[in-house]
Amino acid sequence: AVSAGNFNEEFDITWGDGRGKIFNNGQLLTLNLDRYSGSGFQSKKQHLFGKIDMQLKLVPRNSAGTVTAYYLRSQGPTWDEIDFEFLGNLSGHPYTVHTNVYSQGKGDREQQFHLWFDPAVNFHTYSVLWNPQRIVFSVDGIPIREFKNLEAIGVPFPKNQPMRIYSSLWNADDWATRGGLIKTDWSQAPFTASYRNFKVDGSRAWLLQQMDSTNQRRLYWVRKNHMIYNYCTDTKRFPQGFPKECAVH
């Protein structure tokens, strides 16, 4: 079933001592970060497969040092996780979108992209399609990454553990912007990220969803023009050879 989320009904603000707030009868949520604390929320329900959409408006102006994380995660020591992380930057520079997939507690599958718009001016839709065959990360309906189920060649794939949806806004100026060279400018605080139009589609159509030729072309366009890091090409990190899934991804 499709559920259009009301933040009051679907989410709990879990930390931040009042820095996370819900407005407009549950239609808008904001997270704030100041020099003392960030904030975060999580879904009340767990989900196993589906298409999950959230509209975000990221921290505007000089967001260097801040990270807005939006992700799915299961519990326990061998957790699964599907990550969007938005790494802030100096005014006028592009945000970095950092993606990762964990399965059975193992990640290290980072791909990074520069967005082709300023994500702090307006709301944009960030989506995760997750079914037994693939995980697809999309921005405004344009796929930026596909992670296929390659269990047949021995690559673990998240498919057995239901996940909650989480988001947080926090200070990571030890690494987030240019490897930690650019620090958070606290004179700009409080920093704010905004959320609206959360939706989960758990109908069977998504369980069979594949990448059609139009979306394959869009994915190629993003990889060619906007990808800035791919673990599958990082020879320094994998001098003994790349992970098995890189041959397909």
JSON list of C-alpha atoms in Angstrom, two decimals:
[
{"chain": "A", "resi": 1, "resn": "ALA", "atom": "CA", "xyz": [0.00, 0.00, 0.00]},
{"chain": "A", "resi": 2, "resn": "VAL", "atom": "CA", "xyz": [1.02, 3.60, -0.58]},
{"chain": "A", "resi": 3, "resn": "SER", "atom": "CA", "xyz": [1.19, 5.80, 2.50]},
{"chain": "A", "resi": 4, "resn": "ALA", "atom": "CA", "xyz": [1.75, 9.55, 2.29]},
{"chain": "A", "resi": 5, "resn": "GLY", "atom": "CA", "xyz": [3.46, 10.29, 5.53]},
{"chain": "A", "resi": 6, "resn": "ASN", "atom": "CA", "xyz": [2.36, 12.61, 8.27]},
{"chain": "A", "resi": 7, "resn": "PHE", "atom": "CA", "xyz": [5.47, 13.33, 10.33]},
{"chain": "A", "resi": 8, "resn": "ASN", "atom": "CA", "xyz": [3.53, 13.30, 13.60]},
{"chain": "A", "resi": 9, "resn": "GLU", "atom": "CA", "xyz": [2.17, 9.84, 12.83]},
{"chain": "A", "resi": 10, "resn": "GLU", "atom": "CA", "xyz": [5.15, 8.29, 11.05]},
{"chain": "A", "resi": 11, "resn": "PHE", "atom": "CA", "xyz": [8.26, 9.61, 12.84]},
{"chain": "A", "resi": 12, "resn": "ASP", "atom": "CA", "xyz": [9.78, 10.26, 16.26]},
{"chain": "A", "resi": 13, "resn": "ILE", "atom": "CA", "xyz": [12.30, 13.03, 16.81]},
{"chain": "A", "resi": 14, "resn": "THR", "atom": "CA", "xyz": [14.90, 11.04, 18.69]},
{"chain": "A", "resi": 15, "resn": "TRP", "atom": "CA", "xyz": [17.59, 13.51, 19.72]},
{"chain": "A", "resi": 16, "resn": "GLY", "atom": "CA", "xyz": [18.55, 17.18, 19.66]},
{"chain": "A", "resi": 17, "resn": "ASP", "atom": "CA", "xyz": [16.81, 18.53, 22.76]},
{"chain": "A", "resi": 18, "resn": "GLY", "atom": "CA", "xyz": [14.15, 20.49, 20.88]},
{"chain": "A", "resi": 19, "resn": "ARG", "atom": "CA", "xyz": [16.23, 21.21, 17.77]},
{"chain": "A", "resi": 20, "resn": "GLY", "atom": "CA", "xyz": [13.98, 18.99, 15.66]},
{"chain": "A", "resi": 21, "resn": "LYS", "atom": "CA", "xyz": [10.47, 20.34, 15.10]},
{"chain": "A", "resi": 22, "resn": "ILE", "atom": "CA", "xyz": [7.27, 19.33, 13.28]},
{"chain": "A", "resi": 23, "resn": "PHE", "atom": "CA", "xyz": [4.98, 22.00, 11.79]},
{"chain": "A", "resi": 24, "resn": "ASN", "atom": "CA", "xyz": [1.84, 22.39, 9.66]},
{"chain": "A", "resi": 25, "resn": "ASN", "atom": "CA", "xyz": [-0.13, 19.54, 11.22]},
{"chain": "A", "resi": 26, "resn": "GLY", "atom": "CA", "xyz": [2.61, 17.05, 10.49]},
{"chain": "A", "resi": 27, "resn": "GLN", "atom": "CA", "xyz": [3.39, 18.17, 6.91]},
{"chain": "A", "resi": 28, "resn": "LEU", "atom": "CA", "xyz": [6.81, 19.76, 7.55]},
{"chain": "A", "resi": 29, "resn": "LEU", "atom": "CA", "xyz": [9.77, 18.72, 9.71]},
{"chain": "A", "resi": 30, "resn": "THR", "atom": "CA", "xyz": [12.95, 20.69, 10.35]},
{"chain": "A", "resi": 31, "resn": "LEU", "atom": "CA", "xyz": [16.24, 19.68, 11.93]},
{"chain": "A", "resi": 32, "resn": "ASN", "atom": "CA", "xyz": [18.62, 22.24, 13.39]},
{"chain": "A", "resi": 33, "resn": "LEU", "atom": "CA", "xyz": [22.31, 22.23, 14.21]},
{"chain": "A", "resi": 34, "resn": "ASP", "atom": "CA", "xyz": [24.16, 24.69, 16.43]},
{"chain": "A", "resi": 35, "resn": "ARG", "atom": "CA", "xyz": [27.55, 24.56, 18.12]},
{"chain": "A", "resi": 36, "resn": "TYR", "atom": "CA", "xyz": [26.11, 22.50, 20.98]},
{"chain": "A", "resi": 37, "resn": "SER", "atom": "CA", "xyz": [24.15, 19.81, 19.18]},
{"chain": "A", "resi": 38, "resn": "GLY", "atom": "CA", "xyz": [22.56, 18.57, 16.00]},
{"chain": "A", "resi": 39, "resn": "SER", "atom": "CA", "xyz": [19.25, 16.66, 15.81]},
{"chain": "A", "resi": 40, "resn": "GLY", "atom": "CA", "xyz": [17.64, 13.64, 14.23]},
{"chain": "A", "resi": 41, "resn": "PHE", "atom": "CA", "xyz": [14.52, 11.55, 13.71]},
{"chain": "A", "resi": 42, "resn": "GLN", "atom": "CA", "xyz": [13.53, 7.99, 12.84]},
{"chain": "A", "resi": 43, "resn": "SER", "atom": "CA", "xyz": [10.47, 6.21, 11.50]},
{"chain": "A", "resi": 44, "resn": "LYS", "atom": "CA", "xyz": [8.13, 4.43, 13.88]},
{"chain": "A", "resi": 45, "resn": "LYS", "atom": "CA", "xyz": [7.68, 1.60, 11.35]},
{"chain": "A", "resi": 46, "resn": "GLN", "atom": "CA", "xyz": [10.20, -0.72, 9.76]},
{"chain": "A", "resi": 47, "resn": "HIS", "atom": "CA", "xyz": [10.09, -1.45, 6.04]},
{"chain": "A", "resi": 48, "resn": "LEU", "atom": "CA", "xyz": [11.19, -4.46, 4.00]},
{"chain": "A", "resi": 49, "resn": "PHE", "atom": "CA", "xyz": [11.33, -3.37, 0.35]},
{"chain": "A", "resi": 50, "resn": "GLY", "atom": "CA", "xyz": [9.41, -0.57, -1.31]},
{"chain": "A", "resi": 51, "resn": "LYS", "atom": "CA", "xyz": [9.96, 2.84, -2.86]},
{"chain": "A", "resi": 52, "resn": "ILE", "atom": "CA", "xyz": [10.64, 5.55, -0.33]},
{"chain": "A", "resi": 53, "resn": "ASP", "atom": "CA", "xyz": [10.48, 9.24, -1.28]},
{"chain": "A", "resi": 54, "resn": "MET", "atom": "CA", "xyz": [11.38, 12.25, 0.82]},
{"chain": "A", "resi": 55, "resn": "GLN", "atom": "CA", "xyz": [11.63, 15.88, -0.22]},
{"chain": "A", "resi": 56, "resn": "LEU", "atom": "CA", "xyz": [14.54, 17.70, 1.40]},
{"chain": "A", "resi": 57, "resn": "LYS", "atom": "CA", "xyz": [15.74, 21.27, 1.34]},
{"chain": "A", "resi": 58, "resn": "LEU", "atom": "CA", "xyz": [19.32, 21.28, 2.55]},
{"chain": "A", "resi": 59, "resn": "VAL", "atom": "CA", "xyz": [21.27, 23.75, 4.66]},
{"chain": "A", "resi": 60, "resn": "PRO", "atom": "CA", "xyz": [21.61, 27.01, 2.65]},
{"chain": "A", "resi": 61, "resn": "ARG", "atom": "CA", "xyz": [24.54, 29.37, 2.12]},
{"chain": "A", "resi": 62, "resn": "ASN", "atom": "CA", "xyz": [27.80, 28.35, 3.80]},
{"chain": "A", "resi": 63, "resn": "SER", "atom": "CA", "xyz": [27.06, 24.79, 4.90]},
{"chain": "A", "resi": 64, "resn": "ALA", "atom": "CA", "xyz": [30.72, 23.68, 5.12]},
{"chain": "A", "resi": 65, "resn": "GLY", "atom": "CA", "xyz": [31.33, 21.11, 7.84]},
{"chain": "A", "resi": 66, "resn": "THR", "atom": "CA", "xyz": [27.70, 20.02, 8.11]},
{"chain": "A", "resi": 67, "resn": "VAL", "atom": "CA", "xyz": [26.29, 16.65, 7.09]},
{"chain": "A", "resi": 68, "resn": "THR", "atom": "CA", "xyz": [22.63, 15.90, 6.47]},
{"chain": "A", "resi": 69, "resn": "ALA", "atom": "CA", "xyz": [22.19, 12.13, 6.54]},
{"chain": "A", "resi": 70, "resn": "TYR", "atom": "CA", "xyz": [19.08, 10.38, 5.21]},
{"chain": "A", "resi": 71, "resn": "TYR", "atom": "CA", "xyz": [19.22, 6.61, 5.30]},
{"chain": "A", "resi": 72, "resn": "LEU", "atom": "CA", "xyz": [17.62, 3.24, 5.98]},
{"chain": "A", "resi": 73, "resn": "ARG", "atom": "CA", "xyz": [19.14, 0.93, 8.57]},
{"chain": "A", "resi": 74, "resn": "SER", "atom": "CA", "xyz": [18.37, -2.34, 10.32]},
{"chain": "A", "resi": 75, "resn": "GLN", "atom": "CA", "xyz": [19.37, -3.25, 13.87]},
{"chain": "A", "resi": 76, "resn": "GLY", "atom": "CA", "xyz": [22.11, -5.45, 15.27]},
{"chain": "A", "resi": 77, "resn": "PRO", "atom": "CA", "xyz": [25.82, -6.15, 14.63]},
{"chain": "A", "resi": 78, "resn": "THR", "atom": "CA", "xyz": [25.27, -7.44, 11.06]},
{"chain": "A", "resi": 79, "resn": "TRP", "atom": "CA", "xyz": [23.04, -4.56, 10.02]},
{"chain": "A", "resi": 80, "resn": "ASP", "atom": "CA", "xyz": [22.00, -3.52, 6.52]},
{"chain": "A", "resi": 81, "resn": "GLU", "atom": "CA", "xyz": [21.99, 0.14, 5.49]},
{"chain": "A", "resi": 82, "resn": "ILE", "atom": "CA", "xyz": [21.21, 2.29, 2.44]},
{"chain": "A", "resi": 83, "resn": "ASP", "atom": "CA", "xyz": [22.72, 5.78, 2.72]},
{"chain": "A", "resi": 84, "resn": "PHE", "atom": "CA", "xyz": [22.29, 9.23, 1.31]},
{"chain": "A", "resi": 85, "resn": "GLU", "atom": "CA", "xyz": [24.62, 11.74, 2.98]},
{"chain": "A", "resi": 86, "resn": "PHE", "atom": "CA", "xyz": [24.79, 15.37, 1.88]},
{"chain": "A", "resi": 87, "resn": "LEU", "atom": "CA", "xyz": [28.16, 16.98, 2.61]},
{"chain": "A", "resi": 88, "resn": "GLY", "atom": "CA", "xyz": [27.98, 20.75, 2.95]},
{"chain": "A", "resi": 89, "resn": "ASN", "atom": "CA", "xyz": [30.31, 23.18, 1.24]},
{"chain": "A", "resi": 90, "resn": "LEU", "atom": "CA", "xyz": [31.30, 26.82, 1.00]},
{"chain": "A", "resi": 91, "resn": "SER", "atom": "CA", "xyz": [28.73, 29.14, -0.56]},
{"chain": "A", "resi": 92, "resn": "GLY", "atom": "CA", "xyz": [28.66, 28.83, -4.32]},
{"chain": "A", "resi": 93, "resn": "HIS", "atom": "CA", "xyz": [30.29, 25.39, -4.38]},
{"chain": "A", "resi": 94, "resn": "PRO", "atom": "CA", "xyz": [28.26, 22.26, -5.12]},
{"chain": "A", "resi": 95, "resn": "TYR", "atom": "CA", "xyz": [27.03, 19.92, -2.44]},
{"chain": "A", "resi": 96, "resn": "THR", "atom": "CA", "xyz": [28.49, 16.41, -2.48]},
{"chain": "A", "resi": 97, "resn": "VAL", "atom": "CA", "xyz": [26.00, 13.54, -2.36]},
{"chain": "A", "resi": 98, "resn": "HIS", "atom": "CA", "xyz": [27.64, 10.56, -0.70]},
{"chain": "A", "resi": 99, "resn": "THR", "atom": "CA", "xyz": [25.98, 7.13, -1.17]},
{"chain": "A", "resi": 100, "resn": "ASN", "atom": "CA", "xyz": [26.78, 3.79, 0.42]},
{"chain": "A", "resi": 101, "resn": "VAL", "atom": "CA", "xyz": [25.27, 0.32, 0.78]},
{"chain": "A", "resi": 102, "resn": "TYR", "atom": "CA", "xyz": [25.94, -1.90, 3.79]},
{"chain": "A", "resi": 103, "resn": "SER", "atom": "CA", "xyz": [25.05, -5.57, 3.91]},
{"chain": "A", "resi": 104, "resn": "GLN", "atom": "CA", "xyz": [25.58, -7.74, 6.99]},
{"chain": "A", "resi": 105, "resn": "GLY", "atom": "CA", "xyz": [27.55, -4.97, 8.66]},
{"chain": "A", "resi": 106, "resn": "LYS", "atom": "CA", "xyz": [29.95, -4.36, 5.77]},
{"chain": "A", "resi": 107, "resn": "GLY", "atom": "CA", "xyz": [29.94, -1.16, 3.74]},
{"chain": "A", "resi": 108, "resn": "ASP", "atom": "CA", "xyz": [32.89, 0.53, 2.01]},
{"chain": "A", "resi": 109, "resn": "ARG", "atom": "CA", "xyz": [30.89, 0.91, -1.21]},
{"chain": "A", "resi": 110, "resn": "GLU", "atom": "CA", "xyz": [30.97, 4.67, -1.56]},
{"chain": "A", "resi": 111, "resn": "GLN", "atom": "CA", "xyz": [30.00, 6.60, -4.65]},
{"chain": "A", "resi": 112, "resn": "GLN", "atom": "CA", "xyz": [29.86, 10.39, -4.62]},
{"chain": "A", "resi": 113, "resn": "PHE", "atom": "CA", "xyz": [28.21, 12.89, -6.93]},
{"chain": "A", "resi": 114, "resn": "HIS", "atom": "CA", "xyz": [27.84, 16.63, -7.37]},
{"chain": "A", "resi": 115, "resn": "LEU", "atom": "CA", "xyz": [24.24, 17.69, -7.80]},
{"chain": "A", "resi": 116, "resn": "TRP", "atom": "CA", "xyz": [23.32, 19.59, -10.96]},
{"chain": "A", "resi": 117, "resn": "PHE", "atom": "CA", "xyz": [21.31, 22.17, -8.96]},
{"chain": "A", "resi": 118, "resn": "ASP", "atom": "CA", "xyz": [21.55, 24.00, -5.63]},
{"chain": "A", "resi": 119, "resn": "PRO", "atom": "CA", "xyz": [19.73, 21.68, -3.20]},
{"chain": "A", "resi": 120, "resn": "ALA", "atom": "CA", "xyz": [19.34, 24.42, -0.60]},
{"chain": "A", "resi": 121, "resn": "VAL", "atom": "CA", "xyz": [17.12, 26.74, -2.69]},
{"chain": "A", "resi": 122, "resn": "ASN", "atom": "CA", "xyz": [14.10, 24.48, -3.16]},
{"chain": "A", "resi": 123, "resn": "PHE", "atom": "CA", "xyz": [12.80, 21.09, -2.08]},
{"chain": "A", "resi": 124, "resn": "HIS", "atom": "CA", "xyz": [13.95, 18.13, -4.21]},
{"chain": "A", "resi": 125, "resn": "THR", "atom": "CA", "xyz": [12.88, 14.50, -4.05]},
{"chain": "A", "resi": 126, "resn": "TYR", "atom": "CA", "xyz": [15.41, 11.88, -2.92]},
{"chain": "A", "resi": 127, "resn": "SER", "atom": "CA", "xyz": [14.24, 8.31, -3.42]},
{"chain": "A", "resi": 128, "resn": "VAL", "atom": "CA", "xyz": [15.34, 4.78, -2.63]},
{"chain": "A", "resi": 129, "resn": "LEU", "atom": "CA", "xyz": [13.85, 1.90, -4.59]},
{"chain": "A", "resi": 130, "resn": "TRP", "atom": "CA", "xyz": [14.63, -1.31, -2.75]},
{"chain": "A", "resi": 131, "resn": "ASN", "atom": "CA", "xyz": [13.48, -4.69, -3.95]},
{"chain": "A", "resi": 132, "resn": "PRO", "atom": "CA", "xyz": [14.98, -8.20, -3.95]},
{"chain": "A", "resi": 133, "resn": "GLN", "atom": "CA", "xyz": [16.81, -7.56, -7.24]},
{"chain": "A", "resi": 134, "resn": "ARG", "atom": "CA", "xyz": [18.26, -4.07, -6.83]},
{"chain": "A", "resi": 135, "resn": "ILE", "atom": "CA", "xyz": [18.63, -0.82, -4.91]},
{"chain": "A", "resi": 136, "resn": "VAL", "atom": "CA", "xyz": [18.26, 2.37, -6.94]},
{"chain": "A", "resi": 137, "resn": "PHE", "atom": "CA", "xyz": [19.09, 5.84, -5.58]},
{"chain": "A", "resi": 138, "resn": "SER", "atom": "CA", "xyz": [17.26, 8.63, -7.42]},
{"chain": "A", "resi": 139, "resn": "VAL", "atom": "CA", "xyz": [17.13, 12.41, -7.33]},
{"chain": "A", "resi": 140, "resn": "ASP", "atom": "CA", "xyz": [13.98, 14.04, -8.74]},
{"chain": "A", "resi": 141, "resn": "GLY", "atom": "CA", "xyz": [13.23, 10.77, -10.51]},
{"chain": "A", "resi": 142, "resn": "ILE", "atom": "CA", "xyz": [16.69, 10.54, -12.12]},
{"chain": "A", "resi": 143, "resn": "PRO", "atom": "CA", "xyz": [18.62, 7.43, -11.02]},
{"chain": "A", "resi": 144, "resn": "ILE", "atom": "CA", "xyz": [22.12, 8.22, -9.81]},
{"chain": "A", "resi": 145, "resn": "ARG", "atom": "CA", "xyz": [23.14, 4.75, -8.64]},
{"chain": "A", "resi": 146, "resn": "GLU", "atom": "CA", "xyz": [22.03, 1.15, -9.00]},
{"chain": "A", "resi": 147, "resn": "PHE", "atom": "CA", "xyz": [23.28, -1.60, -6.69]},
{"chain": "A", "resi": 148, "resn": "LYS", "atom": "CA", "xyz": [22.24, -5.01, -8.03]},
{"chain": "A", "resi": 149, "resn": "ASN", "atom": "CA", "xyz": [21.68, -8.24, -6.15]},
{"chain": "A", "resi": 150, "resn": "LEU", "atom": "CA", "xyz": [24.81, -10.24, -6.97]},
{"chain": "A", "resi": 151, "resn": "GLU", "atom": "CA", "xyz": [24.45, -12.99, -4.38]},
{"chain": "A", "resi": 152, "resn": "ALA", "atom": "CA", "xyz": [25.04, -15.44, -7.23]},
{"chain": "A", "resi": 153, "resn": "ILE", "atom": "CA", "xyz": [28.70, -14.37, -7.27]},
{"chain": "A", "resi": 154, "resn": "GLY", "atom": "CA", "xyz": [28.99, -14.18, -3.48]},
{"chain": "A", "resi": 155, "resn": "VAL", "atom": "CA", "xyz": [28.17, -10.51, -2.79]},
{"chain": "A", "resi": 156, "resn": "PRO", "atom": "CA", "xyz": [25.81, -10.08, 0.20]},
{"chain": "A", "resi": 157, "resn": "PHE", "atom": "CA", "xyz": [22.63, -8.12, -0.54]},
{"chain": "A", "resi": 158, "resn": "PRO", "atom": "CA", "xyz": [20.21, -6.52, 1.93]},
{"chain": "A", "resi": 159, "resn": "LYS", "atom": "CA", "xyz": [16.97, -8.50, 1.67]},
{"chain": "A", "resi": 160, "resn": "ASN", "atom": "CA", "xyz": [16.11, -10.14, 4.98]},
{"chain": "A", "resi": 161, "resn": "GLN", "atom": "CA", "xyz": [16.26, -7.37, 7.58]},
{"chain": "A", "resi": 162, "resn": "PRO", "atom": "CA", "xyz": [13.57, -4.68, 7.74]},
{"chain": "A", "resi": 163, "resn": "MET", "atom": "CA", "xyz": [14.93, -1.16, 8.12]},
{"chain": "A", "resi": 164, "resn": "ARG", "atom": "CA", "xyz": [13.81, 2.04, 9.76]},
{"chain": "A", "resi": 165, "resn": "ILE", "atom": "CA", "xyz": [14.19, 5.40, 8.03]},
{"chain": "A", "resi": 166, "resn": "TYR", "atom": "CA", "xyz": [16.51, 7.83, 9.77]},
{"chain": "A", "resi": 167, "resn": "SER", "atom": "CA", "xyz": [17.74, 11.35, 9.23]},
{"chain": "A", "resi": 168, "resn": "SER", "atom": "CA", "xyz": [20.11, 13.58, 11.13]},
{"chain": "A", "resi": 169, "resn": "LEU", "atom": "CA", "xyz": [21.89, 16.91, 10.83]},
{"chain": "A", "resi": 170, "resn": "TRP", "atom": "CA", "xyz": [25.26, 17.07, 12.54]},
{"chain": "A", "resi": 171, "resn": "ASN", "atom": "CA", "xyz": [28.69, 18.65, 12.57]},
{"chain": "A", "resi": 172, "resn": "ALA", "atom": "CA", "xyz": [31.41, 16.65, 10.81]},
{"chain": "A", "resi": 173, "resn": "ASP", "atom": "CA", "xyz": [33.96, 19.33, 10.04]},
{"chain": "A", "resi": 174, "resn": "ASP", "atom": "CA", "xyz": [36.79, 16.93, 10.83]},
{"chain": "A", "resi": 175, "resn": "TRP", "atom": "CA", "xyz": [36.13, 15.24, 7.44]},
{"chain": "A", "resi": 176, "resn": "ALA", "atom": "CA", "xyz": [33.02, 16.45, 5.60]},
{"chain": "A", "resi": 177, "resn": "THR", "atom": "CA", "xyz": [34.25, 19.38, 3.52]},
{"chain": "A", "resi": 178, "resn": "ARG", "atom": "CA", "xyz": [37.43, 18.94, 1.49]},
{"chain": "A", "resi": 179, "resn": "GLY", "atom": "CA", "xyz": [38.57, 16.21, 3.86]},
{"chain": "A", "resi": 180, "resn": "GLY", "atom": "CA", "xyz": [38.23, 18.46, 6.90]},
{"chain": "A", "resi": 181, "resn": "LEU", "atom": "CA", "xyz": [40.15, 21.45, 5.52]},
{"chain": "A", "resi": 182, "resn": "ILE", "atom": "CA", "xyz": [37.08, 23.70, 5.68]},
{"chain": "A", "resi": 183, "resn": "LYS", "atom": "CA", "xyz": [35.61, 24.08, 9.17]},
{"chain": "A", "resi": 184, "resn": "THR", "atom": "CA", "xyz": [32.08, 24.94, 10.24]},
{"chain": "A", "resi": 185, "resn": "ASP", "atom": "CA", "xyz": [31.43, 28.69, 10.48]},
{"chain": "A", "resi": 186, "resn": "TRP", "atom": "CA", "xyz": [29.35, 28.87, 13.65]},
{"chain": "A", "resi": 187, "resn": "SER", "atom": "CA", "xyz": [28.47, 32.50, 12.98]},
{"chain": "A", "resi": 188, "resn": "GLN", "atom": "CA", "xyz": [26.08, 31.05, 10.37]},
{"chain": "A", "resi": 189, "resn": "ALA", "atom": "CA", "xyz": [24.28, 28.87, 12.95]},
{"chain": "A", "resi": 190, "resn": "PRO", "atom": "CA", "xyz": [21.69, 27.60, 13.50]},
{"chain": "A", "resi": 191, "resn": "PHE", "atom": "CA", "xyz": [21.84, 25.47, 10.35]},
{"chain": "A", "resi": 192, "resn": "THR", "atom": "CA", "xyz": [18.51, 24.05, 9.17]},
{"chain": "A", "resi": 193, "resn": "ALA", "atom": "CA", "xyz": [17.45, 21.18, 6.91]},
{"chain": "A", "resi": 194, "resn": "SER", "atom": "CA", "xyz": [13.74, 20.81, 6.00]},
{"chain": "A", "resi": 195, "resn": "TYR", "atom": "CA", "xyz": [11.64, 17.77, 5.07]},
{"chain": "A", "resi": 196, "resn": "ARG", "atom": "CA", "xyz": [8.22, 17.28, 3.51]},
{"chain": "A", "resi": 197, "resn": "ASN", "atom": "CA", "xyz": [6.16, 14.90, 1.32]},
{"chain": "A", "resi": 198, "resn": "PHE", "atom": "CA", "xyz": [7.39, 11.64, 2.76]},
{"chain": "A", "resi": 199, "resn": "LYS", "atom": "CA", "xyz": [5.90, 8.65, 0.95]},
{"chain": "A", "resi": 200, "resn": "VAL", "atom": "CA", "xyz": [6.31, 4.89, 1.06]},
{"chain": "A", "resi": 201, "resn": "ASP", "atom": "CA", "xyz": [5.02, 2.70, -1.75]},
{"chain": "A", "resi": 202, "resn": "GLY", "atom": "CA", "xyz": [5.11, -0.93, -0.69]},
{"chain": "A", "resi": 203, "resn": "SER", "atom": "CA", "xyz": [2.92, -2.20, -3.50]},
{"chain": "A", "resi": 204, "resn": "ARG", "atom": "CA", "xyz": [3.96, -5.24, -5.48]},
{"chain": "A", "resi": 205, "resn": "ALA", "atom": "CA", "xyz": [4.78, -3.16, -8.54]},
{"chain": "A", "resi": 206, "resn": "TRP", "atom": "CA", "xyz": [8.01, -2.02, -6.89]},
{"chain": "A", "resi": 207, "resn": "LEU", "atom": "CA", "xyz": [9.03, -5.57, -6.07]},
{"chain": "A", "resi": 208, "resn": "LEU", "atom": "CA", "xyz": [9.45, -6.25, -9.77]},
{"chain": "A", "resi": 209, "resn": "GLN", "atom": "CA", "xyz": [10.68, -2.81, -10.85]},
{"chain": "A", "resi": 210, "resn": "GLN", "atom": "CA", "xyz": [13.61, -2.84, -13.26]},
{"chain": "A", "resi": 211, "resn": "MET", "atom": "CA", "xyz": [15.72, -0.17, -14.93]},
{"chain": "A", "resi": 212, "resn": "ASP", "atom": "CA", "xyz": [14.21, 0.58, -18.35]},
{"chain": "A", "resi": 213, "resn": "SER", "atom": "CA", "xyz": [16.27, 1.98, -21.22]},
{"chain": "A", "resi": 214, "resn": "THR", "atom": "CA", "xyz": [15.34, 5.60, -20.42]},
{"chain": "A", "resi": 215, "resn": "ASN", "atom": "CA", "xyz": [16.55, 5.26, -16.86]},
{"chain": "A", "resi": 216, "resn": "GLN", "atom": "CA", "xyz": [19.68, 3.42, -17.99]},
{"chain": "A", "resi": 217, "resn": "ARG", "atom": "CA", "xyz": [20.50, 6.44, -20.17]},
{"chain": "A", "resi": 218, "resn": "ARG", "atom": "CA", "xyz": [19.83, 8.82, -17.28]},
{"chain": "A", "resi": 219, "resn": "LEU", "atom": "CA", "xyz": [22.05, 6.78, -15.01]},
{"chain": "A", "resi": 220, "resn": "TYR", "atom": "CA", "xyz": [24.84, 6.85, -17.59]},
{"chain": "A", "resi": 221, "resn": "TRP", "atom": "CA", "xyz": [24.46, 10.65, -17.91]},
{"chain": "A", "resi": 222, "resn": "VAL", "atom": "CA", "xyz": [24.80, 11.12, -14.15]},
{"chain": "A", "resi": 223, "resn": "ARG", "atom": "CA", "xyz": [27.82, 8.82, -13.92]},
{"chain": "A", "resi": 224, "resn": "LYS", "atom": "CA", "xyz": [29.53, 10.52, -16.87]},
{"chain": "A", "resi": 225, "resn": "ASN", "atom": "CA", "xyz": [28.88, 14.12, -15.83]},
{"chain": "A", "resi": 226, "resn": "HIS", "atom": "CA", "xyz": [28.35, 14.22, -12.07]},
{"chain": "A", "resi": 227, "resn": "MET", "atom": "CA", "xyz": [30.13, 11.30, -10.38]},
{"chain": "A", "resi": 228, "resn": "ILE", "atom": "CA", "xyz": [33.20, 12.46, -8.47]},
{"chain": "A", "resi": 229, "resn": "TYR", "atom": "CA", "xyz": [34.17, 9.27, -6.62]},
{"chain": "A", "resi": 230, "resn": "ASN", "atom": "CA", "xyz": [33.61, 5.57, -7.23]},
{"chain": "A", "resi": 231, "resn": "TYR", "atom": "CA", "xyz": [35.12, 2.94, -4.94]},
{"chain": "A", "resi": 232, "resn": "CYS", "atom": "CA", "xyz": [35.24, 0.62, -7.95]},
{"chain": "A", "resi": 233, "resn": "THR", "atom": "CA", "xyz": [37.95, 2.75, -9.57]},
{"chain": "A", "resi": 234, "resn": "ASP", "atom": "CA", "xyz": [40.02, 3.49, -6.45]},
{"chain": "A", "resi": 235, "resn": "THR", "atom": "CA", "xyz": [43.20, 1.54, -7.13]},
{"chain": "A", "resi": 236, "resn": "LYS", "atom": "CA", "xyz": [44.99, 2.93, -4.04]},
{"chain": "A", "resi": 237, "resn": "ARG", "atom": "CA", "xyz": [42.29, 1.51, -1.82]},
{"chain": "A", "resi": 238, "resn": "PHE", "atom": "CA", "xyz": [42.14, -1.88, -3.55]},
{"chain": "A", "resi": 239, "resn": "PRO", "atom": "CA", "xyz": [45.69, -2.65, -4.71]},
{"chain": "A", "resi": 240, "resn": "GLN", "atom": "CA", "xyz": [44.92, -6.39, -4.70]},
{"chain": "A", "resi": 241, "resn": "GLY", "atom": "CA", "xyz": [41.94, -5.95, -7.04]},
{"chain": "A", "resi": 242, "resn": "PHE", "atom": "CA", "xyz": [38.46, -4.51, -6.83]},
{"chain": "A", "resi": 243, "resn": "PRO", "atom": "CA", "xyz": [35.50, -6.07, -4.97]},
{"chain": "A", "resi": 244, "resn": "LYS", "atom": "CA", "xyz": [33.62, -8.66, -7.01]},
{"chain": "A", "resi": 245, "resn": "GLU", "atom": "CA", "xyz": [30.57, -6.49, -7.61]},
{"chain": "A", "resi": 246, "resn": "CYS", "atom": "CA", "xyz": [32.67, -3.88, -9.42]},
{"chain": "A", "resi": 247, "resn": "ALA", "atom": "CA", "xyz": [32.79, -6.06, -12.51]},
{"chain": "A", "resi": 248, "resn": "VAL", "atom": "CA", "xyz": [29.03, -5.57, -12.84]},
{"chain": "A", "resi": 249, "resn": "HIS", "atom": "CA", "xyz": [28.49, -2.17, -11.24]}
]
